[in-house]
Amino acid sequence: MLSKIDATYIELRERVMLGDLPPGTSMTADDIVAHTGVSLSMARHLLVSLGVGGYLTKRGRAYVVSTFTREQIEEWRLALGAIVEIGALRLALAGGARLQAVAESLEKDVRSHAVEDEAFFLGAMSFATIILGGPQSTLSELVEQFIPQAFFRLLWLSDIYAERTGFLVEAADSYLVAARAGDLDGVRKASRFFFDSTAPALHKLIEQMERKDFPKSAQYHALQAIEPQVSGLPTYTGSTKAARPLLGPLSDAGVAAHPL
């Protein structure tokens, strides 16, 4: 049975992802208390947690529901793709038991689940952590700082608009073949294949959200799990480090992102 804070976090996150709380909507601890009945201290904790996850954006001393733009999504996609490629190359060079762990995770955590099932998403998060070198690796810490948890959810939801799915498994299979053969160029191609192939559906999702046509609950199995971050830490970090990424969005710096 979910705790009160878990259930409330899931409810608020789902309302953001499904458009019940439109982008730009102001949210305060008092709002959360009035809507959910949690304590004020718990509401403040939820604000920080949702902010760290990227579902809310801090504006001055207040929070608003995040607006996901194509430019921001592209920043995250390209940054994550570059970091994952480094991890994939390092794993290929290490070989042996580490590659075997990748293969086992692919079979157990990813391939055995339907793409639309939340279990697939959780498995994909676990798989990505292995590619990055484990939860305590420098690459995992970089991802924590550069990529909000909301991006991983958006990447999963984008399959609703994909002309076909299965890119993660296809990329992973190609990666393992190349890595075992010591084909580093093939490793790079496999990594880039996933991020390039998922981009159109991700862009479609953002376009639909900008038109206020959000994914509906019936289109996938649920948003009922609270996944750990790639570093293995719980989502409810609430720490100063987690709340202050090394690199903020270009839009926050007043610089327009380059069109891609």
PDB file of C-alpha atoms in Angstrom, residues 72-88 121 124-125 127-129 131-132 139-156 168 191-192 194-196 198 202 230 247:
ATOM      1  CA  GLN A  72      14.418  22.124 -24.166  1.00  0.00           C
ATOM      2  CA  ILE A  73      13.634  18.521 -25.070  1.00  0.00           C
ATOM      3  CA  GLU A  74      16.352  18.609 -27.717  1.00  0.00           C
ATOM      4  CA  GLU A  75      18.875  19.879 -25.174  1.00  0.00           C
ATOM      5  CA  TRP A  76      18.074  16.956 -22.902  1.00  0.00           C
ATOM      6  CA  ARG A  77      17.955  14.402 -25.715  1.00  0.00           C
ATOM      7  CA  LEU A  78      21.334  15.372 -27.130  1.00  0.00           C
ATOM      8  CA  ALA A  79      22.963  15.642 -23.702  1.00  0.00           C
ATOM      9  CA  LEU A  80      21.672  12.240 -22.595  1.00  0.00           C
ATOM     10  CA  GLY A  81      22.646  10.683 -25.918  1.00  0.00           C
ATOM     11  CA  ALA A  82      26.222  11.958 -25.594  1.00  0.00           C
ATOM     12  CA  ILE A  83      26.601  10.726 -22.018  1.00  0.00           C
ATOM     13  CA  VAL A  84      25.095   7.312 -22.816  1.00  0.00           C
ATOM     14  CA  GLU A  85      27.434   6.947 -25.795  1.00  0.00           C
ATOM     15  CA  ILE A  86      30.436   7.463 -23.517  1.00  0.00           C
ATOM     16  CA  GLY A  87      29.083   4.841 -21.125  1.00  0.00           C
ATOM     17  CA  ALA A  88      28.436   2.407 -23.967  1.00  0.00           C
ATOM     18  CA  PHE A 121       9.917   1.934 -18.337  1.00  0.00           C
ATOM     19  CA  ALA A 124      14.684   0.712 -19.206  1.00  0.00           C
ATOM     20  CA  MET A 125      15.777   2.957 -16.320  1.00  0.00           C
ATOM     21  CA  PHE A 127      19.212  -0.847 -18.112  1.00  0.00           C
ATOM     22  CA  ALA A 128      20.337   2.750 -18.663  1.00  0.00           C
ATOM     23  CA  THR A 129      21.981   2.802 -15.230  1.00  0.00           C
ATOM     24  CA  ILE A 131      25.132   1.382 -19.453  1.00  0.00           C
ATOM     25  CA  LEU A 132      26.211   4.469 -17.504  1.00  0.00           C
ATOM     26  CA  LEU A 139      28.239   9.411 -15.709  1.00  0.00           C
ATOM     27  CA  SER A 140      25.178   8.655 -13.583  1.00  0.00           C
ATOM     28  CA  GLU A 141      25.925  11.723 -11.492  1.00  0.00           C
ATOM     29  CA  LEU A 142      26.223  13.791 -14.676  1.00  0.00           C
ATOM     30  CA  VAL A 143      22.837  12.555 -15.869  1.00  0.00           C
ATOM     31  CA  GLU A 144      21.344  13.463 -12.481  1.00  0.00           C
ATOM     32  CA  GLN A 145      22.608  17.002 -12.903  1.00  0.00           C
ATOM     33  CA  PHE A 146      21.759  17.553 -16.565  1.00  0.00           C
ATOM     34  CA  ILE A 147      18.634  15.476 -17.199  1.00  0.00           C
ATOM     35  CA  PRO A 148      15.465  15.764 -15.074  1.00  0.00           C
ATOM     36  CA  GLN A 149      13.439  12.669 -14.283  1.00  0.00           C
ATOM     37  CA  ALA A 150      10.542  14.121 -16.283  1.00  0.00           C
ATOM     38  CA  PHE A 151      12.509  13.685 -19.523  1.00  0.00           C
ATOM     39  CA  PHE A 152      12.704   9.922 -19.060  1.00  0.00           C
ATOM     40  CA  ARG A 153       8.932   9.824 -18.524  1.00  0.00           C
ATOM     41  CA  LEU A 154       8.367  11.918 -21.650  1.00  0.00           C
ATOM     42  CA  LEU A 155      10.653   9.633 -23.635  1.00  0.00           C
ATOM     43  CA  TRP A 156       8.568   6.640 -22.567  1.00  0.00           C
ATOM     44  CA  LEU A 168      15.580   0.245 -27.294  1.00  0.00           C
ATOM     45  CA  SER A 191      23.760   4.272 -29.258  1.00  0.00           C
ATOM     46  CA  ARG A 192      22.923   7.018 -31.739  1.00  0.00           C
ATOM     47  CA  PHE A 194      18.152   4.766 -30.340  1.00  0.00           C
ATOM     48  CA  PHE A 195      18.234   8.504 -29.685  1.00  0.00           C
ATOM     49  CA  ASP A 196      17.837   9.433 -33.362  1.00  0.00           C
ATOM     50  CA  THR A 198      12.972   8.073 -30.901  1.00  0.00           C
ATOM     51  CA  LEU A 202       9.253  12.674 -28.835  1.00  0.00           C
ATOM     52  CA  VAL A 230      19.818   6.693 -12.212  1.00  0.00           C
ATOM     53  CA  LEU A 247      23.499  23.482 -16.364  1.00  0.00           C
TER      54      LEU A 247
END
